[in-house]
Structures are given as C-alpha cells and as structure tokens.
C-alpha cells in the first residue's frame, strides 16, 4: 500500500526570532510593520518542490532586509512566472507572477518584479499564460464524513445520462466483493441526465442482480435492490424508518423504495447499515478525496459536520492524517449536535475537551454547526413540505445559543426557509441582549428563501450568509414545489449583496450536492441548474470576479481567516490553483468543466496534471482493488467522459411522464399522508 506523505524530513523553520515583519511586496516598501501572524512549524515537503529547510528562513531575512533597506530580496522557494493571476486583492486585482517563501506568498507582481526573488535553489514554474486563482474554499461541505466512504461510493457526479449511470452500476456490481454493496450516495441530480429521470427499481435490480445495492437521490429517497432487502432482513413486518416511508407493494412486501417524508434521519440510518471499509482504507479514502478536491482547485473546506458524525471518534481518522502530515487540503470543522433533545449536553461535554481555534492551519476546530438544535432546522430537499418546528424550539435554542456564544463559539445554522430563519432570529435577538452576537462569527446557511427583513436582522447582529448551489441539483424540484417566481430569488443573492451582507458560497456536498466547486461557480454566474434550467433572475447573477470572491476570501472570512488566506497577497498562506481554462474568458457554460492543472497548498504542490504532471506528488493507490474510484476516478468531466451516448433523451418531468400531480400516489407516512409530486419518480 503506497502512501503519500507531505512531511518527508523534519527540518523545520520558524520565525520565532522575528516577532514583527514588514510587507515583502517591494524593497522600497513603506508599509507599517504588522504583528507576526501565528505560524505553525513548517515541515519541509518531500515533493521535490520546496528546497532545503534553511532557505525559507534566508528568504524571509532577505525580504526583511530588502523591505527596510532597499537591498535586493533574498531567494524564494518557488517563483511562478507568466501567469494571469486573479488575486482577489482589491488593491491589486490582477498580477503576472508571484513568489513563495516557506508556506506563504512573499511577493506578487510582474515577471520583472520576481527576478530578484530567484536564487540558485528557487523552483521556477512557467505558468504558460494560464489563469491562476486563490485556492478555492468550500465554505460548507460535509467533507470529513464524505471522505470516509468516498472510494467505496460509485459517484454519479457529472455522469451525462441515466444509460451511462446504469452501465456503471452494472459493471460495478460485477466487480464488488462481498460483503460490500454497490452504493450511490447522493451528489447527482436526475436532471443532469439526458433522460431527466431517476432509475426505476426494476432497472436497478436488473443491473445489480445478487449484489446488494443502495442508490440515494440527494436526501430525498433511496432505492434498495432485492439483494439489499434480503441482507437487511426487510419484509412485510418492517416498520418505516424514522421520518421515512418504506414503500410496500399490493401484497404488503417492501418494494425497495424508501422516501424521506419528514426527516433525513431514516436514510442516514439506512446508509449506516451498508458495510464500510477498514479504518486504514477509510484513511486512504480520505486522502483520495482530498486529492480529488485538489484536482478541482480546492485548497480548503469548512466542514459542516453531520448526523452520525460524532466528536471525537469520527474525527480521529482525520486527526491521524493531520498528525502524520498527510493533509493536502485545509479543513476547518464545526461540531454538529448529535443527539436531538440533548444538544446542550453535547456541547457542554465537547467544550471540556476542545475549543474553537484548536488545531493548526491544516485541521482546526472552528465552532458549532450546522445543526446546533435539531428542532430548529428544516428539510434538506425542496420537494418536501415544511413542518413548523415544535413550540419548544425557542426555549431550547435560547439555551444552546446562549451557552455557545457565551463560550465564544462561532455558530453556523442550517436554515433553508425564511420561516425557519425568522424563528431562529427571534431567538438570536433575545440572546443578543445578554451576550452580544457580534462577539462571535456566526452565519445562517442555505437561505434559499431568506426575506429582506431577515437579511436586515442578520446584518444588524453582525451575521453572515453562507449559500450553496443546492439549486444546481434540486432547482427544478424547487420550482415545481414553490413556483418559478420564488425560484428566481432562491437565494436572493442580489439583495444580500446590495445590503452589504458578507456572502460566502460552497457546495453542501457530498450528498445534497456534488462536490465539484465549478458546478457551483457556474450556477452563481449563470443561474442555471445542472439540467440547464435557468432559474435565478438577472438580479441574482454575479460577475465571475464576485463569484470567485465568494468562493475564496468570503469563505476564509466565515472562519475568521481572511487575514491568513483567501487571496493572493504577500504574507498569506500560499494556496492557489493554476486552471485548465481561462475562467474569465471561457463561455459561461464551460465554467463547470474547469479543473486545476497545478494546485499548491502552503507552498507545496498537491496536484499536477498535463504539462504539470511531473510536479505532482505520488499517487495514492485506492485499496482494495475493486473500488469504483479505481475505474472511474472522481467527477465525470463533460468533455473527457467519452461515455456512450444515451439511446434517446426523454422529455422533462411532466412532458408525458405522468398524468400530473392529481394522479400521484398517496403514501401514508408516520406524520400524516404525503404525496409525491408525480408518479414518475421524477420529483
Ligand atoms: Zn444544511
Ligand atoms: Zn450541509
Ligand atoms: Zn412526472
């Protein structure tokens, strides 16, 4: 089993002897000295990119001398020339070249400016005129949980047709070794398929035969094949999973369809019963998932926790990778309340052992969320009716929020609908009278129907907004459920920005959306779903520069890291991506096809392809051999997929697929009757 290590030898450089520093931008720099930012010990990279340990210190010393005395700057570890750099620094939005010393950018400017940074041991990279952006920051992803199962999942992310998807399912069933299952765990949309529909149980059973199979559409529904029903022991007497309906046929036997009616808890519990890889293989899976993120230009994620993602046991794997210096992606994580009704006790227990800020730039705990109280949330899919939170919600949330803000814990809270946000804000305003909310960074997440009034209330308490492109996958369903007019403002990005609210963007991967950040950037710029349905009104579209800012600097600001990362500026962490295509020049619809050809985190190369492949670190081999990731890799890029064309594309939902909602079957759920919007299984 070949493992890739970031920490080859342990020669460390620190700047503890230089408590204050000046800007490294220019020898004649007149900037005032600033406090030295905290720097973790930098273990030299074994990737062949960075040079010997002492050089970083030399470079820094030279820069200090140069800045103060106009003497030439010392050598950099890395200089990147001939690039088109979008810095996301308003003072210098574009640049041509950059220099890196140790983990940080040392200089940004023109090719000529960089000459004095080049020494005999400096690694000089020719960007070949390509576009460079700050490393992308997914400000809301369920990364740690997703990493544990990434390699065993058959990911349909980007697959262009259901016909292709079913071929993948069939082939993977033939490969999969017992006791493992074939599993597709969200991240795709039926609208990305040319057929514009989900598979049927018959199709899934035909493709997978005797190999147990679990296919989940977002958090909406799961399909279990006959073999899975057998392994689980599901029969006519099996009760509905929590918050869900187990569909039964006329004879009373389960068909294999499980639909989330009131809570995603049932689907989560079902997936928990699918056999998992060993701890070692889960660690490999997490490394592969980080590398897949790096391939797409991501250098940081803010982890939103998740149901069943308990501290500390489900964080020990990622902590181990961090301790072994195997991180290639920076992770800031939030602790998600695990026990409905016992949320305060969860946080009281956790605050005994961990505090926000604990960790380092690779792995750091940053606060609470995205659930701090289960009762204060709303559905994860737009096709579900929204049941009002119980009346006890306000008093419970007051307790939990007062406790967290009092302890100085930043808060993130899931709120798709304004009806949820309104009640949360009622509570936070009350908390704010005793403990100022402005003492912590806090944000509402999703906010698809957040009203202008609620935006004002968020702004008044110094809050932030974190949106995600869930509409990319579930937008058609949103429009069917709530109407096209509501969809045009879901979310009302234009209004948020006009109000001056800080807005960061992310994905909400890996189940509620795909993890590909470029699908999200595409959505911000075009207002289109993965199924090419234009939903967002013009007033909610943003420029490419603004979209990039929401995916970089605004994400950093959510965790209080805006002075450390999120833009390409001297003194910030050297995280950037060299792109496959010019993000600023490609046709809008091609934004979603962009990848990175070179990704650098903290001055170390974590991904390289094409002309930059030689720069890339060793490949991590997924184990065991039968894993789908060994065959399909990660996201199925449109232009490179080379997959068979679908035999024929069906029309959109409603175009002959069903007789309309009047004929949709009624399912008797555990909280009343519930009806699918249509019987065709395209919801
Ligand atoms: Zn959420
Ligand atoms: Zn989430
Ligand atoms: Zn239909």
XYZ file of C-alpha atoms and ligand atoms in Angstrom:
686
model
C 0.000 0.000 0.000
C 1.709 3.132 -1.177
C 1.156 6.173 0.927
C 1.870 9.747 0.101
C 3.469 11.935 2.713
C 3.697 15.678 2.937
C 6.270 15.535 5.693
C 9.425 13.973 4.293
C 12.093 15.221 6.633
C 11.570 17.197 9.731
C 13.808 20.225 9.276
C 11.564 22.979 10.500
C 11.798 26.692 10.095
C 10.012 29.137 12.287
C 10.089 32.862 12.538
C 10.005 32.993 16.286
C 13.071 35.236 16.220
C 11.264 37.783 14.062
C 8.245 38.800 16.091
C 7.339 41.600 13.684
C 7.632 41.733 9.937
C 7.193 44.161 7.119
C 5.410 43.611 3.865
C 7.501 41.704 1.396
C 5.982 43.369 -1.586
C 8.800 45.650 -2.551
C 12.309 46.547 -1.365
C 11.179 50.135 -1.051
C 8.076 49.113 0.798
C 6.873 51.744 3.186
C 4.161 49.663 4.824
C 3.983 49.776 8.580
C 5.214 46.770 10.476
C 2.424 44.416 11.485
C 2.211 41.787 14.184
C 3.630 38.487 13.028
C 0.756 36.136 12.240
C 0.868 32.834 14.100
C 2.869 30.338 12.063
C 2.845 26.661 12.594
C 6.112 24.887 12.227
C 6.628 24.209 8.573
C 7.807 20.716 7.877
C 9.676 20.645 4.630
C 7.931 18.992 1.767
C 9.182 15.770 0.275
C 7.526 16.608 -3.010
C 10.658 17.901 -4.669
C 9.140 21.332 -4.952
C 10.419 23.153 -1.928
C 14.118 23.417 -1.278
C 16.168 22.813 1.846
C 14.881 23.900 5.222
C 17.165 26.834 5.847
C 16.340 28.606 2.632
C 12.921 29.722 3.760
C 14.454 31.473 6.724
C 17.068 33.042 4.480
C 14.415 34.269 2.132
C 12.468 35.825 4.923
C 15.560 37.524 6.326
C 16.411 38.862 2.907
C 12.913 40.152 2.451
C 13.012 41.909 5.772
C 16.328 43.491 4.938
C 15.123 44.413 1.456
C 11.937 45.915 2.657
C 13.653 48.060 5.167
C 16.859 48.930 3.341
C 16.098 48.599 -0.379
C 18.725 45.837 -0.662
C 17.732 43.025 -3.100
C 15.352 40.466 -1.664
C 16.596 37.000 -0.800
C 15.663 33.941 -2.830
C 12.199 32.452 -2.791
C 11.444 28.733 -2.617
C 9.059 28.988 -5.550
C 8.519 31.624 -8.213
C 5.606 31.380 -10.638
C 6.024 33.403 -13.835
C 3.982 34.135 -16.944
C 0.595 33.710 -15.278
C -2.689 35.588 -15.384
C -3.330 35.886 -11.682
C -6.699 36.906 -10.282
C -5.607 37.794 -6.765
C -8.983 38.661 -5.129
C -6.994 41.510 -3.558
C -8.945 44.699 -4.348
C -5.761 46.758 -4.184
C -4.156 44.720 -6.973
C -6.790 42.537 -8.662
C -4.520 41.204 -11.385
C -0.854 40.213 -11.451
C 1.540 38.233 -13.608
C 3.841 36.485 -11.175
C 4.301 35.517 -7.558
C 6.991 34.332 -5.177
C 6.632 31.938 -2.251
C 8.828 31.669 0.813
C 8.057 28.726 3.050
C 4.300 28.431 3.362
C 3.443 31.984 2.376
C 3.278 34.287 -0.586
C 6.258 36.627 -0.371
C 5.668 38.822 -3.404
C 3.048 39.412 -6.081
C 3.699 41.481 -9.195
C 5.171 41.262 -12.684
C 7.664 38.768 -14.116
C 10.299 41.509 -13.866
C 9.469 42.119 -10.203
C 10.123 38.449 -9.435
C 13.638 38.286 -10.876
C 15.227 39.373 -7.631
C 13.454 36.540 -5.805
C 15.072 33.871 -7.971
C 18.133 32.232 -6.431
C 20.093 29.103 -7.345
C 17.715 26.850 -5.422
C 14.469 28.566 -6.329
C 11.961 26.394 -8.171
C 10.769 28.479 -11.121
C 7.456 27.451 -12.690
C 6.287 28.784 -16.049
C 2.511 29.092 -15.899
C 2.341 29.198 -19.710
C -0.028 32.139 -19.606
C -2.660 30.249 -17.666
C -5.110 31.704 -15.191
C -4.280 31.445 -11.506
C -6.797 31.898 -8.711
C -6.516 31.700 -4.924
C -7.140 28.151 -3.753
C -10.897 27.630 -3.658
C -12.559 27.380 -0.252
C -15.731 25.320 0.006
C -17.339 27.107 2.932
C -19.917 24.367 3.549
C -19.123 20.732 2.830
C -19.567 17.514 4.741
C -16.038 16.576 3.834
C -14.820 14.544 6.795
C -17.832 12.237 6.692
C -17.716 12.032 2.897
C -14.020 11.177 2.961
C -14.623 8.005 4.951
C -16.709 6.468 2.154
C -15.568 8.340 -0.975
C -13.659 5.465 -2.576
C -16.350 2.862 -1.983
C -19.083 5.053 -3.458
C -19.998 4.855 -7.101
C -20.239 8.597 -7.753
C -22.627 9.697 -10.481
C -21.368 13.292 -10.220
C -21.257 14.653 -13.758
C -22.495 11.459 -15.464
C -24.401 12.733 -18.519
C -27.087 10.086 -18.892
C -29.019 7.539 -16.907
C -27.986 4.949 -19.501
C -24.334 5.607 -18.599
C -25.160 5.587 -14.912
C -26.847 2.181 -15.180
C -23.897 0.736 -17.108
C -21.616 1.934 -14.305
C -23.953 0.341 -11.769
C -23.962 -2.978 -13.648
C -20.193 -3.078 -14.117
C -19.521 -2.097 -10.528
C -21.871 -4.822 -9.277
C -19.749 -7.378 -11.150
C -16.593 -6.020 -9.517
C -17.776 -5.568 -5.950
C -16.519 -8.117 -3.438
C -18.745 -9.458 -0.645
C -19.864 -8.319 1.857
C -19.734 -4.921 0.156
C -22.559 -3.199 -1.689
C -22.812 -1.082 -4.779
C -23.686 2.347 -3.454
C -24.557 5.690 -4.981
C -24.910 8.118 -2.097
C -26.339 11.350 -3.472
C -24.350 14.046 -5.249
C -26.170 13.686 -8.572
C -29.426 15.025 -9.981
C -31.879 13.251 -12.284
C -31.943 16.497 -14.258
C -28.272 16.165 -15.187
C -29.237 13.018 -17.117
C -30.395 13.377 -20.696
C -33.365 11.201 -19.719
C -34.335 13.703 -16.962
C -35.406 10.989 -14.602
C -34.258 8.694 -11.816
C -33.679 4.998 -12.366
C -36.525 2.641 -11.537
C -36.232 -0.206 -9.070
C -36.610 -2.611 -11.985
C -33.630 -1.054 -13.752
C -31.543 -1.146 -10.579
C -32.438 -4.777 -9.897
C -31.646 -5.741 -13.486
C -28.254 -4.012 -13.311
C -27.125 -5.337 -9.949
C -28.683 -8.794 -9.522
C -27.495 -10.542 -6.375
C -25.132 -7.791 -5.222
C -26.756 -5.576 -2.589
C -27.290 -2.055 -3.879
C -28.179 1.297 -2.303
C -28.899 4.301 -4.539
C -29.822 7.576 -2.833
C -31.152 10.642 -4.640
C -29.971 13.665 -2.605
C -31.678 13.223 0.783
C -34.965 12.575 -0.960
C -35.223 8.830 -1.396
C -33.227 5.635 -1.534
C -33.605 2.582 -3.734
C -32.690 -0.792 -2.217
C -32.434 -3.706 -4.602
C -33.838 -7.121 -3.728
C -30.459 -8.374 -2.502
C -30.191 -5.405 -0.126
C -33.698 -6.033 1.239
C -32.681 -9.646 1.849
C -29.427 -8.719 3.630
C -31.240 -6.146 5.775
C -33.984 -8.648 6.546
C -36.690 -6.220 5.419
C -40.103 -7.826 4.994
C -43.801 -7.078 5.308
C -43.405 -6.518 9.055
C -40.588 -3.990 8.808
C -41.709 -0.603 10.166
C -40.990 2.682 8.437
C -37.509 4.060 9.120
C -37.637 7.272 11.159
C -39.052 10.184 9.197
C -39.454 7.993 6.126
C -41.782 5.626 4.350
C -40.803 2.131 3.287
C -42.980 1.595 0.241
C -44.955 -1.666 0.217
C -46.477 -3.403 -2.792
C -50.060 -4.667 -3.087
C -49.090 -7.846 -1.230
C -47.609 -5.790 1.605
C -43.951 -6.531 0.861
C -41.333 -3.766 0.703
C -40.555 -2.742 -2.868
C -37.140 -1.300 -2.004
C -38.147 2.358 -2.254
C -37.604 4.426 0.902
C -38.835 8.022 0.781
C -37.880 10.746 3.242
C -41.148 12.317 4.350
C -40.259 14.340 7.424
C -36.614 13.653 8.302
C -33.436 12.579 6.568
C -32.671 10.503 9.684
C -34.124 7.321 8.178
C -31.950 7.493 5.073
C -28.858 8.273 7.156
C -29.585 5.298 9.414
C -30.096 3.063 6.386
C -26.781 4.075 4.853
C -25.106 3.404 8.203
C -26.001 -0.281 7.693
C -24.047 -0.514 4.435
C -20.721 -2.309 5.162
C -17.777 0.078 5.472
C -14.092 -0.198 4.613
C -11.434 -0.838 7.256
C -10.064 2.142 9.194
C -6.875 2.076 7.100
C -8.820 2.024 3.851
C -11.061 4.826 5.105
C -7.928 6.879 5.778
C -6.786 6.167 2.219
C -10.247 7.119 1.028
C -9.980 10.468 2.809
C -6.581 11.112 1.213
C -8.007 10.312 -2.220
C -10.943 12.616 -1.575
C -8.548 15.417 -0.640
C -6.629 14.808 -3.855
C -9.859 14.884 -5.870
C -10.626 18.263 -4.274
C -7.109 19.448 -5.139
C -7.678 18.317 -8.740
C -10.577 20.756 -8.853
C -8.525 23.620 -7.389
C -9.766 23.377 -3.810
C -7.305 24.067 -1.027
C -9.675 24.487 1.955
C -13.048 23.288 3.121
C -15.187 24.299 6.059
C -16.680 21.087 7.351
C -20.333 21.305 8.389
C -20.324 18.114 10.489
C -23.298 15.848 10.018
C -25.695 13.385 11.573
C -23.734 10.416 12.892
C -20.524 12.452 12.768
C -19.692 12.401 16.473
C -16.752 14.018 18.236
C -14.164 12.726 18.888
C -14.472 9.243 17.393
C -15.385 10.246 13.843
C -12.609 12.829 13.791
C -9.822 10.507 14.887
C -9.089 9.404 11.318
C -8.636 12.928 10.005
C -6.665 13.896 13.132
C -4.356 10.960 12.460
C -3.782 12.101 8.868
C -3.019 15.597 10.154
C -0.603 14.225 12.745
C 1.126 12.213 10.013
C 1.345 15.325 7.790
C -0.764 13.676 5.104
C -3.176 16.551 4.624
C -3.350 18.147 1.177
C -6.483 20.161 1.965
C -7.055 22.537 4.860
C -10.087 21.622 6.947
C -11.859 23.883 9.412
C -14.557 21.881 11.135
C -17.724 22.599 13.050
C -19.197 20.300 15.666
C -22.732 19.230 14.768
C -25.095 18.411 17.657
C -25.571 14.644 17.635
C -28.472 13.927 19.948
C -31.833 15.543 19.238
C -33.055 16.946 22.553
C -29.603 16.606 24.152
C -27.825 19.298 22.157
C -26.814 21.407 25.156
C -25.343 18.350 26.869
C -23.382 17.548 23.685
C -21.805 20.997 23.646
C -21.162 21.042 27.392
C -19.296 17.757 27.052
C -17.355 18.837 23.962
C -16.348 22.170 25.465
C -14.489 20.218 28.161
C -12.140 18.790 25.558
C -11.956 21.144 22.604
C -12.261 24.856 21.879
C -12.624 26.861 18.669
C -9.239 27.708 17.218
C -7.683 24.490 18.454
C -5.579 22.788 15.796
C -3.483 24.307 13.051
C -3.887 25.654 9.525
C -4.429 22.109 8.211
C -7.039 20.937 10.677
C -8.773 23.288 13.050
C -11.960 23.255 15.091
C -13.835 26.481 14.374
C -17.211 26.308 16.106
C -20.662 24.733 16.226
C -22.983 23.745 13.388
C -24.580 23.303 11.028
C -27.154 21.814 13.423
C -26.913 23.240 16.912
C -30.531 22.232 17.609
C -32.279 19.582 15.548
C -35.694 21.141 16.192
C -34.566 24.434 14.615
C -33.878 23.021 11.155
C -35.884 22.402 8.006
C -35.860 19.789 5.204
C -32.783 19.184 3.091
C -34.845 18.821 -0.105
C -37.042 21.341 -1.809
C -39.772 18.843 -2.661
C -40.765 18.326 0.968
C -43.430 20.207 2.819
C -42.042 22.244 5.687
C -43.477 21.254 9.033
C -43.300 24.060 11.591
C -40.749 23.493 14.341
C -42.241 22.457 17.684
C -43.163 25.247 20.103
C -40.407 24.206 22.487
C -37.824 25.110 19.848
C -37.360 28.707 21.020
C -36.581 27.906 24.642
C -34.202 25.082 23.698
C -32.402 27.198 21.103
C -32.082 30.061 23.578
C -30.287 27.711 25.981
C -27.924 26.273 23.400
C -27.134 29.558 21.631
C -26.605 31.441 24.902
C -24.229 28.736 26.043
C -22.250 28.684 22.793
C -21.999 32.441 22.302
C -21.115 32.836 25.978
C -18.266 30.386 25.446
C -17.134 32.293 22.364
C -18.073 29.513 19.956
C -18.800 30.650 16.390
C -22.145 29.321 15.133
C -23.409 28.080 11.775
C -27.097 27.260 11.436
C -28.941 25.402 8.684
C -31.981 27.451 7.549
C -33.271 26.966 4.013
C -36.588 28.693 4.506
C -37.397 32.128 5.844
C -39.980 30.592 8.176
C -37.098 28.789 9.897
C -34.756 31.786 9.799
C -37.394 34.085 11.296
C -37.785 31.934 14.380
C -34.026 31.469 14.729
C -33.541 35.234 14.504
C -36.216 35.808 17.170
C -34.086 33.696 19.476
C -30.735 35.182 18.490
C -32.044 38.710 19.086
C -33.028 37.645 22.569
C -29.623 36.041 23.150
C -28.028 39.185 21.748
C -29.467 41.283 24.581
C -27.471 39.272 27.140
C -24.444 38.155 25.135
C -23.628 40.200 22.022
C -23.797 38.043 18.897
C -21.088 40.261 17.455
C -18.657 38.577 19.862
C -18.571 35.546 17.568
C -18.553 34.891 13.836
C -21.941 33.461 13.038
C -23.843 32.660 9.883
C -27.092 31.317 8.547
C -26.602 28.566 5.975
C -28.521 27.873 2.723
C -31.008 30.800 2.968
C -32.837 29.968 -0.267
C -35.940 31.933 0.723
C -34.424 34.391 3.209
C -36.535 37.581 3.166
C -35.156 41.132 3.028
C -36.424 41.683 6.578
C -34.461 38.671 7.833
C -31.381 39.868 5.967
C -31.623 43.166 7.839
C -31.859 41.315 11.128
C -28.800 39.195 10.284
C -26.858 42.314 9.325
C -27.894 44.145 12.495
C -26.303 41.426 14.620
C -23.132 41.221 12.558
C -24.090 37.891 10.991
C -23.067 36.381 7.690
C -24.701 34.330 4.967
C -23.366 31.052 3.615
C -25.110 29.907 0.450
C -24.596 26.720 -1.549
C -25.590 25.609 -5.015
C -28.221 23.119 -3.898
C -30.402 24.652 -6.600
C -27.964 23.230 -9.182
C -29.304 19.771 -8.381
C -32.678 20.398 -6.793
C -33.726 23.612 -8.556
C -36.258 22.011 -10.881
C -37.914 20.441 -7.852
C -37.867 23.781 -6.033
C -39.616 25.421 -8.980
C -42.256 22.681 -9.064
C -42.866 22.944 -5.324
C -42.638 26.675 -4.693
C -43.094 28.197 -8.131
C -40.870 29.744 -10.721
C -41.107 33.206 -9.192
C -39.795 32.006 -5.844
C -37.067 30.066 -7.639
C -35.893 33.269 -9.319
C -34.872 34.562 -5.881
C -33.591 31.329 -4.374
C -31.451 32.640 -2.883
C -31.803 36.413 -3.259
C -28.093 36.957 -3.788
C -28.552 40.389 -5.347
C -30.442 41.706 -2.352
C -27.918 40.247 0.098
C -25.057 41.914 -1.710
C -26.872 45.223 -2.113
C -27.354 45.194 1.641
C -23.630 44.706 2.139
C -24.036 41.336 3.832
C -20.965 39.112 3.637
C -21.950 36.160 1.424
C -19.773 33.075 1.049
C -20.546 30.182 -1.264
C -19.984 26.445 -1.004
C -21.470 23.161 -2.182
C -23.103 21.296 0.750
C -21.528 18.153 -0.705
C -21.274 15.211 -0.788
C -24.892 14.027 -0.628
C -27.079 17.124 -1.042
C -24.887 18.235 -3.955
C -21.858 17.265 -5.968
C -18.527 18.326 -4.510
C -17.362 19.970 -7.758
C -16.852 23.683 -6.965
C -17.068 24.651 -10.635
C -20.676 23.482 -10.788
C -21.298 25.991 -8.006
C -19.372 28.813 -9.705
C -21.297 28.040 -12.907
C -24.564 28.360 -11.014
C -23.549 31.692 -9.443
C -22.628 33.171 -12.812
C -25.396 31.682 -14.994
C -28.280 30.979 -12.615
C -28.627 27.571 -14.273
C -29.111 24.122 -12.827
C -27.121 21.073 -13.879
C -30.093 20.308 -16.098
C -29.578 23.693 -17.840
C -32.790 25.146 -16.453
C -32.344 28.874 -15.940
C -33.906 29.767 -12.603
C -32.135 32.708 -10.944
C -33.262 36.153 -12.059
C -30.699 38.527 -13.558
C -30.653 40.474 -10.300
C -29.208 37.425 -8.557
C -26.413 36.669 -11.001
C -22.912 37.688 -10.025
C -19.822 38.526 -12.051
C -17.056 35.969 -12.363
C -14.866 38.085 -10.094
C -17.588 38.265 -7.471
C -18.274 34.526 -7.710
C -14.575 33.868 -7.211
C -14.539 36.134 -4.176
C -17.493 34.225 -2.679
C -15.529 31.024 -3.219
C -12.282 32.298 -1.690
C -11.982 35.349 0.551
C -15.568 35.241 1.825
C -15.121 31.587 2.752
C -11.974 32.462 4.671
C -13.843 35.242 6.483
C -16.503 32.808 7.732
C -13.866 31.192 9.921
C -12.034 34.419 10.757
C -9.163 33.524 8.407
C -9.433 36.442 5.990
C -6.023 37.778 7.042
C -4.460 34.329 6.569
C -5.860 33.030 3.290
C -8.461 33.532 0.568
C -6.473 35.889 -1.656
C -3.058 36.041 -3.265
C -1.231 38.633 -1.211
C 2.183 38.765 0.451
C 2.032 37.275 3.927
C -0.913 34.988 3.224
C -0.745 31.217 3.018
C 0.488 30.210 -0.439
C -2.650 28.387 -1.591
C -3.502 28.696 -5.273
C -4.673 26.852 -8.374
C -3.474 27.098 -11.952
C -6.521 26.394 -14.093
C -7.113 24.196 -17.128
C -9.002 27.002 -18.870
C -9.313 30.745 -18.512
C -12.143 31.138 -16.028
C -12.609 34.741 -17.145
C -12.765 34.024 -20.870
C -14.444 30.644 -21.416
C -18.124 30.643 -22.426
C -20.266 30.734 -19.281
C -21.479 27.187 -19.691
C -17.920 25.881 -19.789
C -17.107 27.186 -16.307
C -18.363 23.878 -14.922
C -15.716 21.997 -16.928
C -12.740 23.777 -15.396
C -10.226 21.803 -13.362
C -6.813 22.649 -11.959
C -3.601 21.648 -13.715
C -1.486 22.644 -10.723
C -2.666 23.113 -7.147
C -0.425 24.388 -4.383
C -1.233 24.431 -0.673
C 1.108 26.179 1.724
C 3.799 26.343 -0.947
C 3.680 22.584 -1.657
C 2.312 21.048 -4.850
C -0.637 18.781 -4.067
C -1.880 18.235 -7.621
C -0.407 18.445 -11.108
C -1.665 17.247 -14.472
C -0.831 17.678 -18.152
C 2.344 19.737 -18.518
C 2.489 19.951 -14.730
C 2.117 16.226 -14.043
C 5.793 15.891 -13.173
C 5.307 18.357 -10.319
C 2.600 16.233 -8.751
C 3.143 14.193 -5.618
C 2.914 10.417 -5.744
C -0.495 8.970 -6.444
C -2.321 7.387 -3.546
C -3.484 3.925 -4.576
C -7.058 3.237 -3.518
C -7.479 -0.065 -1.746
C -8.948 -2.596 -2.152
C -8.724 -3.072 -5.924
C -12.437 -3.432 -6.676
C -13.278 0.100 -5.542
C -15.194 2.089 -8.161
C -12.779 5.026 -7.840
C -10.082 2.797 -9.390
C -12.120 2.611 -12.576
C -13.942 5.923 -12.755
C -11.714 8.329 -10.849
C -13.708 11.239 -9.491
C -16.050 13.727 -11.097
C -17.029 12.680 -14.648
C -15.848 15.689 -16.628
C -18.151 16.504 -19.537
C -15.624 16.789 -22.324
C -13.468 13.896 -21.234
C -16.133 11.440 -20.160
C -16.099 9.649 -23.526
C -19.167 7.769 -22.458
C -21.720 6.143 -24.674
C -24.471 8.435 -25.852
C -27.831 7.779 -24.337
C -30.162 5.948 -26.697
C -32.660 8.759 -26.539
C -33.483 11.603 -24.230
C -36.891 11.700 -22.679
C -38.682 14.981 -22.090
C -38.718 16.937 -18.881
C -40.799 15.853 -15.943
C -44.421 16.453 -16.760
C -43.966 16.075 -20.512
C -45.795 12.803 -20.812
C -44.021 11.085 -17.937
C -47.073 11.174 -15.765
C -50.665 12.252 -15.777
C -49.981 15.166 -13.467
C -49.955 15.541 -9.731
C -53.638 14.677 -9.386
C -52.775 11.063 -10.148
C -49.725 10.906 -7.914
C -49.863 8.088 -5.382
C -50.593 8.957 -1.791
C -48.231 7.459 0.743
C -49.362 7.088 4.315
C -46.450 8.395 6.344
C -45.679 8.431 10.026
C -46.785 12.063 10.267
C -49.819 12.002 8.048
C -50.435 11.496 4.378
C -47.735 12.542 1.972
C -47.879 12.704 -1.781
C -45.187 12.560 -4.402
C -45.450 15.436 -6.820
C -45.772 12.880 -9.592
C -45.794 9.152 -10.048
C -42.905 9.021 -12.487
C -40.318 9.147 -9.690
C -39.025 12.421 -11.044
C -39.920 14.630 -8.119
Zn -27.960 22.082 5.889
Zn -24.870 20.841 4.982
Zn -43.616 13.198 -13.901
